[in-house]
Structure formats: structure tokens, C-alpha cells
Coordinates of C-alpha atoms and ligand atoms in Angstrom, one line a residue:
M1 CA -5.4 -88.5 84.0
T2 CA -4.7 -86.3 81.4
I3 CA -1.3 -86.1 79.4
I4 CA -2.0 -84.0 76.5
R5 CA -1.2 -80.2 77.3
Q6 CA -1.7 -77.0 76.2
L7 CA 1.9 -75.8 75.0
P8 CA 3.3 -72.6 76.9
D9 CA 2.8 -69.4 74.4
N10 CA 6.7 -68.9 74.0
L11 CA 7.2 -72.5 72.5
V12 CA 3.9 -72.2 70.0
N13 CA 5.8 -69.1 69.0
Q14 CA 9.1 -70.7 68.8
I15 CA 7.4 -73.0 66.6
A16 CA 5.9 -70.6 64.2
A17 CA 8.9 -69.1 64.1
G18 CA 10.4 -72.1 62.5
E19 CA 7.8 -71.9 59.9
V20 CA 7.7 -68.0 59.2
I21 CA 11.5 -67.2 60.1
E22 CA 12.9 -69.7 58.1
N23 CA 16.1 -67.3 57.4
P24 CA 17.4 -63.5 57.7
A25 CA 15.7 -62.7 54.4
A26 CA 12.4 -64.3 55.6
A27 CA 12.5 -61.9 58.9
I28 CA 13.5 -59.1 57.0
K29 CA 10.9 -59.6 54.7
E30 CA 8.3 -59.9 57.5
L31 CA 9.5 -56.5 58.8
V32 CA 9.6 -54.3 56.0
E33 CA 6.2 -55.4 54.7
N34 CA 5.1 -53.9 57.9
S35 CA 7.1 -51.0 57.5
I36 CA 5.1 -50.8 54.0
D37 CA 1.8 -51.3 56.0
A38 CA 2.4 -48.6 57.9
G39 CA 2.8 -46.3 54.9
A40 CA 6.5 -45.7 54.8
G41 CA 8.0 -43.3 52.0
C42 CA 11.7 -44.6 53.0
I43 CA 12.7 -48.0 54.5
S44 CA 16.5 -48.4 55.2
V45 CA 17.9 -51.9 56.3
T46 CA 20.6 -52.1 57.8
L47 CA 22.8 -55.7 58.2
R48 CA 25.7 -57.3 60.0
Q49 CA 26.5 -61.0 58.9
A50 CA 23.8 -61.0 56.8
G51 CA 21.3 -60.5 59.3
K52 CA 22.3 -63.5 61.1
S53 CA 23.8 -61.0 63.7
L54 CA 22.1 -57.7 63.5
M55 CA 19.0 -56.3 61.5
V56 CA 17.6 -52.7 61.9
I57 CA 15.1 -52.0 59.7
E58 CA 14.1 -48.0 59.7
D59 CA 10.8 -46.4 58.3
D60 CA 8.7 -43.5 58.7
G61 CA 5.5 -45.0 58.2
I62 CA 2.6 -44.1 61.0
G63 CA 4.4 -45.8 64.2
M64 CA 3.0 -47.4 67.0
S65 CA 1.3 -46.0 70.1
S66 CA 2.6 -47.3 73.6
D67 CA -0.6 -49.4 73.6
D68 CA 0.1 -50.8 70.0
L69 CA 3.8 -51.6 70.9
K70 CA 2.3 -53.8 73.8
L71 CA 0.5 -55.3 71.8
C72 CA 2.6 -56.0 69.0
L73 CA 4.7 -58.4 70.6
S74 CA 1.6 -61.0 71.6
R75 CA 0.2 -64.0 69.5
H76 CA -2.1 -62.8 66.5
A77 CA -2.6 -59.3 67.3
T78 CA -2.7 -57.3 64.0
S79 CA -4.1 -53.9 63.0
K80 CA -4.9 -55.5 59.7
M81 CA -7.9 -57.7 59.7
L82 CA -10.4 -55.3 59.5
D83 CA -13.5 -57.0 58.8
D84 CA -12.0 -60.6 60.4
D85 CA -12.7 -61.9 56.9
L86 CA -9.4 -64.3 55.4
L87 CA -10.6 -63.7 52.0
N88 CA -10.7 -60.1 51.8
I89 CA -7.1 -58.9 52.7
G90 CA -5.8 -55.5 51.5
S91 CA -2.5 -55.1 52.9
L92 CA 0.8 -57.3 53.1
G93 CA 0.7 -58.9 56.9
F94 CA -2.6 -60.2 58.3
R95 CA -1.8 -62.6 60.8
G96 CA -0.2 -61.6 63.5
E97 CA 2.5 -63.8 63.6
A98 CA 5.9 -62.3 62.7
L99 CA 6.7 -59.8 65.8
P100 CA 6.0 -62.2 68.2
S101 CA 7.8 -65.6 66.3
I102 CA 11.0 -63.2 66.0
A103 CA 10.5 -62.2 69.4
S104 CA 10.5 -65.7 70.6
V105 CA 13.9 -66.8 69.0
S106 CA 16.1 -63.4 69.2
R107 CA 16.7 -60.3 71.1
L108 CA 14.3 -57.5 69.8
E109 CA 14.0 -54.0 70.4
I110 CA 11.6 -52.2 69.1
Q111 CA 11.0 -48.3 69.0
S112 CA 8.3 -46.5 67.6
R113 CA 6.3 -43.0 67.4
A114 CA 3.1 -42.6 66.3
Q115 CA 2.4 -40.2 63.8
G116 CA 1.1 -37.0 65.7
E117 CA 2.2 -38.0 69.0
G118 CA 4.7 -36.3 71.3
D119 CA 6.4 -39.4 72.8
A120 CA 8.1 -42.0 71.7
W121 CA 8.4 -45.5 73.2
I122 CA 10.6 -49.0 73.1
I123 CA 10.0 -52.1 74.3
T124 CA 12.2 -55.0 74.4
A125 CA 11.9 -59.2 74.3
K126 CA 14.9 -62.1 75.0
A127 CA 13.9 -65.0 73.6
G128 CA 10.1 -64.5 74.4
A129 CA 10.4 -62.5 77.7
I130 CA 9.1 -59.1 77.1
A131 CA 10.3 -56.4 79.2
D132 CA 8.1 -53.5 80.0
I133 CA 7.9 -50.2 77.7
S134 CA 9.8 -47.2 78.1
P135 CA 10.3 -43.4 76.8
S136 CA 12.7 -43.3 73.8
S137 CA 14.0 -40.5 71.9
I138 CA 13.1 -42.1 68.0
R139 CA 12.0 -38.9 66.0
Q140 CA 9.4 -40.5 63.6
G141 CA 8.0 -43.6 62.2
T142 CA 9.4 -47.4 63.6
R143 CA 12.6 -48.6 64.6
I144 CA 13.1 -52.0 64.8
T145 CA 16.6 -53.9 65.9
V146 CA 17.1 -57.3 66.2
K147 CA 19.9 -58.7 67.8
D148 CA 21.2 -62.5 67.5
L149 CA 18.1 -63.7 65.1
F150 CA 18.6 -67.4 66.6
Y151 CA 19.3 -66.4 70.2
A152 CA 17.3 -68.8 71.7
T153 CA 17.2 -71.4 69.0
P154 CA 21.1 -71.6 68.2
A155 CA 20.6 -74.8 66.1
R156 CA 18.9 -73.0 63.4
L157 CA 22.7 -71.7 62.6
K158 CA 23.7 -74.7 61.5
F159 CA 21.3 -75.0 58.3
L160 CA 22.2 -71.1 57.6
K161 CA 23.8 -70.6 54.2
S162 CA 27.4 -68.4 53.9
D163 CA 26.8 -65.0 54.6
Q164 CA 27.4 -64.4 50.9
A165 CA 24.3 -67.0 49.8
E166 CA 22.2 -65.6 52.6
M167 CA 23.0 -61.7 51.3
M168 CA 21.6 -63.3 47.9
I169 CA 18.3 -64.9 49.3
I170 CA 18.1 -61.1 51.3
K171 CA 18.7 -59.2 48.1
E172 CA 16.3 -61.1 45.9
T173 CA 13.6 -60.5 49.0
L174 CA 14.2 -56.9 48.9
N175 CA 14.1 -56.8 45.0
R176 CA 11.1 -58.0 44.7
L177 CA 9.5 -55.6 47.3
A178 CA 11.1 -52.6 45.7
M179 CA 9.5 -53.5 42.1
A180 CA 6.1 -54.1 43.7
Y181 CA 6.5 -50.4 45.4
P182 CA 8.7 -48.4 43.6
D183 CA 7.6 -44.9 45.0
I184 CA 8.5 -45.9 48.3
E185 CA 12.3 -45.0 48.7
M186 CA 14.4 -48.5 49.9
R187 CA 18.0 -48.6 50.9
C188 CA 20.4 -51.1 52.0
E189 CA 23.8 -51.7 53.6
H190 CA 25.7 -54.9 54.7
D191 CA 28.5 -55.1 57.0
D192 CA 29.1 -51.0 56.3
K193 CA 28.6 -51.4 52.5
K194 CA 26.3 -50.5 50.3
T195 CA 24.3 -52.8 49.0
F196 CA 21.7 -50.4 47.1
H197 CA 19.7 -47.2 47.4
Y198 CA 16.7 -46.9 45.2
R199 CA 14.8 -43.4 45.6
S200 CA 11.5 -43.0 44.7
E201 CA 10.9 -43.3 41.1
T202 CA 8.3 -45.0 38.6
L203 CA 7.9 -48.4 37.8
L204 CA 9.9 -49.0 34.8
E205 CA 12.8 -47.1 36.4
R206 CA 12.6 -48.9 39.5
I207 CA 12.6 -52.1 37.5
S208 CA 15.5 -51.4 35.3
S209 CA 17.3 -50.5 38.8
V210 CA 16.9 -54.0 39.7
M211 CA 17.0 -55.5 36.5
G212 CA 20.0 -53.6 35.1
R213 CA 19.6 -50.3 32.9
D214 CA 19.5 -51.9 29.9
F215 CA 16.1 -53.1 30.3
Q216 CA 14.4 -49.3 30.0
S217 CA 15.4 -49.8 26.5
N218 CA 14.8 -53.0 25.6
A219 CA 11.4 -53.6 27.8
M220 CA 7.5 -53.9 25.9
P221 CA 4.5 -52.4 28.1
I222 CA 2.1 -54.8 28.9
E223 CA -1.4 -53.9 29.5
S224 CA -4.5 -55.8 29.2
E225 CA -7.6 -57.0 31.3
V226 CA -10.2 -59.9 31.1
E227 CA -13.0 -59.8 33.5
G228 CA -12.1 -57.5 35.9
V229 CA -8.6 -58.9 36.2
R230 CA -5.9 -56.5 35.2
L231 CA -2.2 -57.2 33.9
S232 CA 0.3 -54.6 33.9
G233 CA 3.9 -54.0 33.6
F234 CA 6.9 -55.0 31.5
A235 CA 8.8 -57.8 29.7
S236 CA 11.6 -57.8 27.8
L237 CA 12.0 -57.8 23.6
P238 CA 12.9 -61.1 22.1
T239 CA 16.5 -59.5 22.0
Y240 CA 16.9 -59.0 25.1
S241 CA 16.8 -61.9 27.4
R242 CA 19.2 -64.2 29.9
G243 CA 20.5 -67.3 30.5
N244 CA 18.0 -68.3 33.7
A245 CA 14.7 -68.1 34.6
R246 CA 15.9 -65.4 37.6
A247 CA 14.4 -62.4 36.4
Q248 CA 10.3 -63.3 35.9
Y249 CA 8.6 -61.4 38.7
L250 CA 5.6 -61.7 39.4
F251 CA 2.9 -59.4 41.4
V252 CA -0.5 -60.6 42.4
N253 CA -2.7 -56.9 44.6
G254 CA 0.9 -55.7 45.2
R255 CA 2.2 -59.0 46.9
P256 CA 5.3 -60.8 44.7
V257 CA 4.4 -64.1 44.5
K258 CA 6.3 -67.4 43.3
D259 CA 4.5 -69.4 40.5
K260 CA 5.6 -71.7 39.2
L261 CA 3.3 -72.1 36.3
L262 CA 4.5 -68.1 35.4
M263 CA 8.2 -69.6 33.7
G264 CA 6.1 -72.1 31.4
V265 CA 3.5 -69.6 30.4
L266 CA 6.6 -67.4 29.5
R267 CA 7.9 -70.0 27.7
G268 CA 4.8 -70.7 25.7
A269 CA 4.6 -66.7 24.9
Y270 CA 8.2 -66.1 23.2
M271 CA 8.2 -69.7 21.9
D272 CA 8.8 -68.7 18.8
V273 CA 10.9 -66.0 19.4
L274 CA 13.5 -67.0 21.6
P275 CA 15.8 -70.0 22.1
R276 CA 14.6 -72.8 24.6
D277 CA 17.6 -72.0 26.6
R278 CA 17.0 -68.3 26.8
Y279 CA 14.5 -66.2 29.3
P280 CA 12.7 -63.0 28.7
L281 CA 13.2 -60.7 31.9
V282 CA 9.7 -59.6 33.0
A283 CA 7.8 -57.7 35.9
L284 CA 4.4 -58.5 35.8
F285 CA 1.5 -57.5 37.8
V286 CA -2.0 -59.2 38.3
D287 CA -4.4 -56.9 40.4
L288 CA -7.9 -58.4 41.1
E289 CA -10.7 -58.2 43.5
Q290 CA -9.2 -59.9 46.8
T291 CA -11.8 -62.2 47.5
E292 CA -10.8 -63.8 44.0
V293 CA -7.1 -64.7 45.2
D294 CA -6.5 -66.5 48.3
V295 CA -3.4 -65.4 49.9
N296 CA -3.4 -67.7 53.3
V297 CA -1.6 -70.6 51.5
H298 CA 1.8 -70.5 52.5
P299 CA 3.2 -69.4 55.9
A300 CA 5.7 -66.8 54.3
K301 CA 3.0 -65.7 52.0
S302 CA 4.9 -66.2 49.3
E303 CA 2.6 -68.2 47.3
V304 CA -1.6 -67.2 46.4
R305 CA -4.3 -69.8 45.0
F306 CA -6.1 -67.8 42.2
K307 CA -10.2 -69.0 42.0
K308 CA -9.5 -69.1 38.5
P309 CA -6.2 -69.6 37.3
M310 CA -6.6 -70.2 33.7
I311 CA -7.9 -66.9 32.9
I312 CA -4.3 -65.4 34.8
R313 CA -2.6 -67.5 32.6
N314 CA -4.4 -66.7 29.3
L315 CA -4.0 -63.4 30.4
I316 CA -0.4 -63.1 30.4
F317 CA -0.1 -65.5 27.8
H318 CA -2.2 -63.2 25.2
G319 CA -0.8 -60.0 27.1
I320 CA 3.0 -61.2 26.3
Q321 CA 1.8 -62.3 22.7
N322 CA 0.3 -59.3 21.7
A323 CA 2.8 -56.7 23.0
L324 CA 5.2 -59.3 20.9
R325 CA 3.1 -59.1 17.8
E326 CA 2.9 -54.6 18.3
H327 CA 6.4 -54.8 18.5
A328 CA 7.1 -57.0 15.7
K329 CA 4.7 -54.9 13.6
T330 CA 6.3 -51.3 14.5
S331 CA 10.0 -52.9 13.6
A332 CA 8.9 -54.4 10.7
G333 CA 7.4 -51.2 9.4
L334 CA 10.4 -49.6 9.7
L335 CA 11.8 -51.3 6.7
P336 CA 9.1 -52.4 4.3
N337 CA 11.1 -51.7 0.9
Q338 CA 14.1 -54.0 2.2
T339 CA 11.4 -56.5 3.2
V340 CA 10.1 -56.5 -0.3
H341 CA 13.2 -56.2 -2.0
F342 CA 14.6 -59.4 0.0
Q343 CA 11.0 -61.8 -0.8
T344 CA 11.5 -60.9 -4.2
K345 CA 15.4 -61.9 -4.1
I346 CA 14.2 -64.8 -2.6
A347 CA 11.6 -66.0 -5.1
Q348 CA 13.6 -65.3 -8.1
A349 CA 16.9 -67.1 -6.4
P350 CA 17.8 -69.6 -9.0
K351 CA 18.2 -73.2 -8.2
V352 CA 20.2 -74.1 -5.2
N353 CA 23.7 -74.8 -5.3
Y354 CA 25.3 -77.7 -3.5
A355 CA 28.3 -77.9 -4.2
L356 CA 31.6 -78.1 -1.8
P357 CA 31.6 -74.0 -0.5
E358 CA 34.1 -71.8 -2.1
M359 CA 37.3 -70.8 0.0
D360 CA 35.4 -67.3 0.9
F361 CA 36.6 -66.9 4.8
K362 CA 39.5 -64.3 5.4
P363 CA 41.1 -64.3 8.8
Q364 CA 40.2 -61.0 10.2
A365 CA 42.7 -61.3 12.5
R366 CA 45.8 -63.2 13.2
I367 CA 46.0 -64.9 16.2
A368 CA 49.1 -66.9 17.8
E369 CA 49.3 -69.9 16.8
E370 CA 48.9 -71.6 20.1
T371 CA 45.5 -70.6 21.1
Q372 CA 44.1 -71.6 17.8
I373 CA 41.3 -74.3 17.5
F374 CA 40.6 -73.4 13.9
P375 CA 43.6 -73.2 12.5
I376 CA 43.5 -71.2 9.2
V377 CA 44.2 -74.3 6.7
D378 CA 45.0 -73.7 3.2
E379 CA 42.7 -75.9 0.8
V380 CA 44.8 -78.8 -0.1
E381 CA 43.8 -81.2 -3.0
S382 CA 43.0 -84.2 -1.0
N383 CA 40.4 -86.6 -2.4
D384 CA 42.0 -89.7 -1.5
I385 CA 39.6 -90.4 1.1
T386 CA 41.1 -91.8 4.1
P387 CA 38.9 -94.0 5.6
D388 CA 40.6 -95.1 8.8
Y389 CA 39.7 -91.8 10.9
P390 CA 36.9 -92.6 13.6
L391 CA 35.3 -89.5 12.3
G392 CA 36.2 -89.7 8.9
S393 CA 36.8 -87.3 5.7
A394 CA 34.4 -84.5 5.3
L395 CA 32.6 -84.2 2.5
A396 CA 31.0 -81.2 2.7
Q397 CA 29.2 -78.2 4.9
F398 CA 25.5 -77.4 4.2
H399 CA 23.4 -75.1 5.8
E400 CA 26.2 -73.3 6.8
N401 CA 27.0 -75.3 10.4
Y402 CA 26.6 -79.0 9.4
I403 CA 29.8 -80.7 8.0
V404 CA 29.3 -84.4 6.6
S405 CA 31.9 -86.8 6.7
Q406 CA 32.2 -90.4 5.3
T407 CA 33.5 -92.9 7.7
K408 CA 34.8 -96.6 6.9
D409 CA 31.5 -97.8 7.5
G410 CA 28.6 -95.0 7.6
I411 CA 28.5 -91.1 7.3
V412 CA 29.0 -88.8 10.2
I413 CA 26.8 -85.6 10.6
V414 CA 28.8 -83.0 13.1
D415 CA 27.4 -79.5 14.5
Q416 CA 30.3 -77.3 14.1
H417 CA 28.9 -74.4 16.5
A418 CA 28.7 -77.3 19.3
A419 CA 31.8 -78.9 18.4
H420 CA 33.6 -75.9 18.3
E421 CA 32.4 -75.2 21.7
R422 CA 33.5 -78.3 23.2
L423 CA 37.0 -78.0 21.9
V424 CA 37.5 -74.4 22.7
Y425 CA 36.0 -75.7 26.6
E426 CA 38.2 -78.5 27.0
R427 CA 41.5 -76.5 25.5
M428 CA 40.4 -74.0 28.2
K429 CA 40.2 -76.5 31.3
D430 CA 43.4 -78.2 29.9
N431 CA 45.0 -74.4 29.9
Y432 CA 43.5 -73.8 33.2
A433 CA 45.2 -76.5 34.7
Q434 CA 48.6 -76.6 33.1
S435 CA 49.5 -73.0 33.5
G436 CA 46.6 -70.8 34.1
V437 CA 44.2 -69.3 31.4
K438 CA 46.6 -66.7 28.9
K439 CA 45.0 -63.7 29.0
Q440 CA 44.9 -61.2 26.5
I441 CA 44.9 -57.5 27.4
L442 CA 42.2 -55.3 25.0
L443 CA 43.5 -52.7 23.5
V444 CA 40.0 -50.7 24.2
P445 CA 38.4 -51.6 27.6
E446 CA 35.5 -52.2 27.1
I447 CA 32.7 -51.2 29.6
V448 CA 29.7 -53.5 30.6
N449 CA 26.5 -51.9 32.0
L450 CA 24.8 -54.3 34.6
S451 CA 22.3 -54.2 37.5
Q452 CA 23.7 -52.9 40.9
D453 CA 23.2 -57.0 41.9
H454 CA 24.9 -58.4 39.5
V455 CA 28.2 -56.0 39.7
L456 CA 28.2 -56.4 42.9
M457 CA 28.3 -60.7 42.6
I458 CA 30.7 -60.3 39.4
L459 CA 32.8 -58.2 42.1
E460 CA 32.3 -60.6 44.5
H461 CA 33.9 -63.7 42.3
Q462 CA 36.8 -61.3 40.8
S463 CA 39.9 -63.3 42.2
L464 CA 37.5 -66.6 40.6
L465 CA 37.3 -64.6 37.0
N466 CA 40.3 -63.6 37.2
D467 CA 41.8 -67.1 37.3
V468 CA 39.9 -68.2 34.5
G469 CA 41.1 -65.1 32.3
V470 CA 38.8 -62.5 32.8
V471 CA 40.0 -59.1 34.4
L472 CA 38.2 -56.5 35.5
E473 CA 37.1 -53.9 38.0
A474 CA 34.0 -51.9 39.4
F475 CA 33.4 -49.2 37.1
G476 CA 30.7 -46.5 39.1
E477 CA 27.3 -47.7 40.1
G478 CA 25.8 -50.8 37.3
A479 CA 29.0 -51.1 35.3
I480 CA 32.3 -52.2 35.6
I481 CA 35.1 -52.1 32.9
V482 CA 36.9 -55.7 31.5
R483 CA 40.3 -54.9 30.7
E484 CA 42.0 -58.6 30.0
V485 CA 40.1 -61.6 28.6
P486 CA 41.0 -65.0 27.4
A487 CA 43.4 -65.3 24.9
I488 CA 41.8 -68.1 23.3
L489 CA 38.8 -66.6 23.0
A490 CA 40.1 -62.8 22.1
D491 CA 38.8 -62.1 18.8
R492 CA 35.4 -64.0 18.5
L493 CA 34.5 -62.5 21.6
N494 CA 31.1 -60.8 22.5
I495 CA 32.3 -59.5 25.5
Q496 CA 29.3 -57.4 26.5
D497 CA 26.9 -60.8 25.9
M498 CA 29.5 -62.7 27.7
I499 CA 29.9 -60.8 31.1
K500 CA 25.9 -60.9 31.4
N501 CA 26.0 -64.6 31.1
L502 CA 29.3 -64.9 33.4
A503 CA 26.9 -62.6 35.8
D504 CA 24.0 -64.7 35.5
E505 CA 26.2 -67.9 36.0
V506 CA 28.2 -66.5 39.2
E507 CA 24.6 -66.0 40.7
D508 CA 23.8 -69.4 40.3
I509 CA 27.2 -71.1 41.2
G510 CA 26.8 -69.1 44.8
T511 CA 25.3 -72.1 45.8
V512 CA 28.2 -74.7 44.3
D513 CA 31.0 -74.9 47.0
R514 CA 34.0 -76.4 44.8
V515 CA 35.8 -74.5 43.3
T516 CA 36.8 -77.0 40.2
E517 CA 33.1 -76.9 39.7
K518 CA 32.7 -73.1 39.8
I519 CA 35.6 -72.8 37.1
N520 CA 34.2 -75.4 34.9
Y521 CA 31.0 -73.8 34.9
L522 CA 32.7 -70.5 33.9
L523 CA 34.9 -71.7 31.5
A524 CA 31.9 -73.4 29.5
T525 CA 29.9 -70.0 29.5
M526 CA 32.9 -68.7 27.9
A527 CA 33.5 -71.4 25.3
C528 CA 30.2 -70.6 24.5
H529 CA 30.4 -67.1 23.4
G530 CA 33.7 -67.7 21.9
S531 CA 33.0 -70.5 19.6
V532 CA 32.5 -70.3 15.7
R533 CA 28.5 -69.6 15.6
S534 CA 27.0 -71.3 12.9
G535 CA 27.1 -69.1 9.4
R536 CA 30.8 -69.5 8.9
R537 CA 31.7 -71.3 5.8
L538 CA 34.7 -73.6 6.0
N539 CA 36.8 -75.4 3.2
Q540 CA 37.3 -79.1 3.8
S541 CA 40.9 -79.0 4.7
E542 CA 39.4 -77.1 8.2
M543 CA 36.9 -79.5 8.4
N544 CA 39.2 -81.9 8.5
E545 CA 40.8 -80.5 10.7
L546 CA 38.0 -79.9 13.1
L547 CA 37.3 -83.9 12.6
R548 CA 41.0 -84.7 13.8
Q549 CA 40.9 -82.0 17.0
M550 CA 37.5 -83.7 17.9
E551 CA 38.7 -87.5 17.8
E552 CA 41.7 -86.1 20.2
T553 CA 39.0 -84.1 22.9
P554 CA 37.3 -86.3 25.6
L555 CA 33.8 -85.6 25.7
S556 CA 33.8 -84.1 22.3
G557 CA 30.4 -86.0 21.6
Q558 CA 28.7 -83.5 23.7
C559 CA 28.8 -79.9 23.6
N560 CA 28.6 -78.1 27.3
H561 CA 25.0 -77.7 27.5
G562 CA 24.6 -81.4 27.0
R563 CA 23.9 -81.9 23.3
P564 CA 25.0 -84.1 21.0
T565 CA 28.2 -82.3 18.8
M566 CA 27.3 -85.5 16.0
I567 CA 25.7 -88.2 14.8
S568 CA 26.3 -91.0 13.0
L569 CA 24.6 -93.2 10.9
S570 CA 26.2 -96.5 9.1
L571 CA 25.5 -97.7 6.1
D572 CA 23.2 -100.2 7.9
D573 CA 20.9 -97.3 9.1
V574 CA 21.1 -95.7 5.9
E575 CA 20.0 -98.6 4.4
K576 CA 17.3 -99.2 6.7
L577 CA 16.0 -95.5 6.0
F578 CA 15.9 -96.3 2.2
K579 CA 13.7 -99.8 3.0
R580 CA 16.7 -101.5 1.4
R581 CA 16.6 -103.9 4.7
Ligands
ADP1 P1 0.8 -58.1 61.0 O1 1.8 -57.7 60.4 O2 0.2 -60.1 60.4 O3 -0.2 -57.3 61.6 P2 3.4 -58.2 62.7 O4 3.0 -59.4 64.0 O5 4.0 -58.1 61.7 O6 1.9 -59.0 61.9 O7 2.7 -57.2 63.4 C1 2.3 -56.8 64.1 C2 1.7 -55.4 64.0 O8 2.5 -54.4 64.6 C3 1.0 -54.6 62.7 O9 -0.7 -55.4 62.7 C4 0.8 -53.4 63.1 O10 0.1 -53.0 63.7 C5 2.2 -53.6 64.1 N1 3.5 -53.2 63.2 C6 4.1 -53.8 63.1 N2 5.7 -53.5 62.3 C7 5.1 -51.9 62.3 C8 5.5 -50.3 61.7 N3 6.9 -51.1 61.2 N4 5.5 -49.6 61.7 C9 3.8 -49.5 62.6 N5 3.0 -50.7 62.8 C10 3.9 -51.5 62.9
MG2 MG1 3.2 -58.6 59.5

């Protein structure tokens, strides 16, 4: 008796679909890759409900003959494996799995006209049942229509995210392909609204269309080659960075791939020029012999394995470091005299004066008393130490950011920027809870250029942003206009930077469901931008005022990024340091 049986084809296809077609983005990726492999010059993607109920992918590629059309839905049928060598793959597809997988779960329709042929054909499939082909009227290329992607496996729908979240994954997927093929015109439309339209353009133009117009003027070209492995692409100048690592793209032989180690290599390469919590924007292209890389290690082909990974990492590391050095040379070369001047000044500087900072800080703009965290306090003669305060009495400020204060039994060192950021954040949360964030109208509204993706994302969260005090509107393609900001921050704010960071933030909070959490993220981001930067001198009364406010504020011992805002050393600790004990 046998109890083992061969599974029917359709079930096998559905099992494959489980791996290959994890979400709408995965199906779209497969279909667009097919259009690219077909040599398309223009690809257009039309979606409803983030592709869940409808996706239409049209191209002007080589198309399929009636015979090919009949074959393309059979499992493991492909036109792309020319010499049956898995280690020599020049196309994006090669498994012959995508179309049969999609056909097995959805309602699928493929119309195609092979280049140079008079007739066009259509084939349809419903949950894997394939109907006969019949004539179609399509004029060129291929149009694939997927209705109800998970028609046969509706349980899958439960594992999908909201339309908005699925759309983010789709855009990300399409953007990756768009950067790999800048000469292909690409369009995407969702629920009758344009998501993007990239015309055929140069690589740098295309990367900038995706990452934001400013990238173009803030990018360094990267070129290098070692042992037949070529690296090219663009990386941002250290002055142009982001709050997350999402804009770091790697392409291997024209295929967008995710390489977990890329972020580490980039961190290393930018280490001396970027703070730890900032990330460069890069799009890097590695091209090497097909046989040096295995693309068949991931069902969605989004990871690859290099035969010699160290060569690739070194190539990227040194490629970027060289570009950074070149860049530093040219920008330093612009100001040779000043640099020398600056250095002689340091060399001749008299003994450093550690005295208390004098009162040199002038209020540039008057802000309403109630919105102030750093009230401008006149210096009062108060040398009478009042040691009862938990954070003690301020003695001095050093390196224009740290406050030393003497407490009853030791000293406290406060990071003024971090502390202020926390105070602003707590005050904003408080305001928000009580009466909503107070806004201030900008005398001159500010226009901020962003990637069209970020514009749409910001606009999707317009009302949330309004709740946290930022009033803004669309301002044409790739820009928004900011009209109001939270009053508490109004005079200190670098609006450009803040909006760019908010865009990064809304990208991240797409997956956070609780509104309060979203609000807190946004408030924290703004607090960081509106806080007193290091480098501002405070007089003694101002320092004491900061300490008093910290005592009253919950969690003031930690800045919004989780770093400590102060450290305290007891006299005991200090004596131990001096080995008195
Ligand atoms: P693969 O891409 O791995 O070959 P697919 O299942 O994605 O497998 O596609 C099967 C075959 O159908 C492809 O090899 C190709 O010949 C044909 N095909 C699919 N989409 C297109 C298209 N848009 N234009 C022309 N041919 C296509
Ligand atoms: Mg394919």
C-alpha cells in the first residue's frame, strides 16, 4: 500500500505562490521584472486597493506569440534559461514560477502581441483553471490583469497590512526597479491617483526622482574597480543625510538586492564624517561576472550570495572613502587662506580661560512668555549655594554645552541640548493633551523640496501633522509649503530639516497603529529640531532655571533618543576616582 502521493499541479503552484507571492508588492515585482526582461521602454502599473483587488501591468516589450502564451502559465516554463546553467543568469526572471503561481491563486488575464506579428491573443485563468486562448485587440506588448490576487486563498488577505502600508511596500519595490533601469519610463497609479511618473532619464536624475530633487546637488559619483568587480553609482555628501537607513540601495548586475551588511559598511565608511544617528543616502551598483554571484538563494530573488563577499565590501568601503576624501580636498581647497589663518590663531591662542561664561547671549526674537522653556533670566548675584535642590546649583558651563552643578553630596553634569530637548518634548506632550499644540503662523511660508514619495506620505498624514502643530499643503510635484509650526519651537526651528525628518518619521510610523504613539514620535522629532543646540552660552541663572525645570519634568534624565541627559557623581565617586578611598 502506498500512502505517499504526488500533489496535483495546482496545489504545487499554490504552495509556490505562498513563497513567491507573499503580498501584492511581490506579485507586482514579478510582473514588472517580466516587462523589463521583455525589453520594455515604458511600463505602467495601475492598482486598486493596493493591488489586492486589481493590478494591471502594461508594457511595450517583445510580447508573446500564441504558442508562448499557452506555455507561459505552465510551471517552470521560461524563455530565459538559455544554457541550463543556474550560475549564468542574465535576466531578472529564470524560474518560470511567477505566472503559474499568480494564476493559481487569482483571476488572471494576459493579453499580448508578439513583436512583428499581426495577431494578438488573450489567455485567462481562474484559481489555476486555464481557459483556451482567444484573439485580442491589444496593439503592442503585454497587458497582464490580476483581479482578486488571493481569490483562491482568501485566508491570505488576513495577513496583509492596510492599503496604505501595502502601498508603501509597493512603492519601495517599484522605486528599486526604477533606479536599476532609469532609461525605462515608469508610471504607477493607485485608486485613480498618480503615485509617480518617471520619464526616461539619466541614472542621477532617476535616483533624484526617487530620493528627492536635492539629492542631485548633494551626491558624489562613486566609481571603482577591483579584480573585475565594478562599483558605480552615487552616495550623498556627509552634509546630506537621513534619520533612517531606508535610502540605501544596492544593485547587483541590475538586480535590486537587500544586503544586511551594506548598512554596516556604509557606517564604517562615513564614520568620521557623520554622527551615529544619521544615515547617508546611496544607490550603489555592483557589476561582476554572472558566475561570481548566486542569485538563486531567495524565492523572491531579493538576496544574492557572492562567491567573494569580502571583495565587494572592501570595494564599497574604499570607493566611498575615496570619494569622501576627494570631496574634502576640493572643498578645503576653496578656502586655503582661511584654513591657515584659523590654524595660526589656534596656535597663538592664549591660555584657555575657564572662568564663568559672561552674559553674551541676546534674545534675537521675543517669544511669548508661556511658550518659553529657556526664559531669558537676568544674571542675579547668587553665590549662596542652595544645596537642597536635587540637581543642585549650577557652577559653570563648559564646552558650551555641559553644565556642572554642585549638589548636597556630589556633582551633576548636564548635557544642555539633550536636557532641553526632553523638556520641550514633555512640554509639547503636555500642551497636546491639554489644549492641543499652539501654533504660530509663519510670516513667510516655507517651501520644502522632498521626493514625491515623501510628499505623498507627508500629505497622507496631513491631519496628524496638523494636530501636532504643523500646518502644510501640497506645493506641486516634489514640494510642500509649510504655513504654521508649533509656537513653542517657532523661533528656533530649521523647518527644512525638521520637515525632512518628519517625512522619515511618517515613513517609519506607517506601521505603528496607536495614534498616541504616532503623535509622540512626531513631537519627539520636532523637539529635537527646536531645542537649544550645544554651543549656546547660558548664564548662571539660566543654567539654574534649566535644572529646576528638569526637576519638575518626568523622565528628564533621558533625552528623547534614550541617551542620558545628565550624569551625577557623588563625592564618594569622585574620591574613588582620585584614589582617596
Ligand atoms: P520567468 O520570468 O522566470 O521566466 P515567469 O513565470 O515570470 O517566469 O514568466 C514566464 C515566461 O512568460 C517568461 O519566461 C516570458 O517568456 C514570458 N513572459 C512573461 N511576462 C512577459 C511579458 N511582460 N512580456 C513578454 N513575455 C513575458
Ligand atoms: Mg518572471
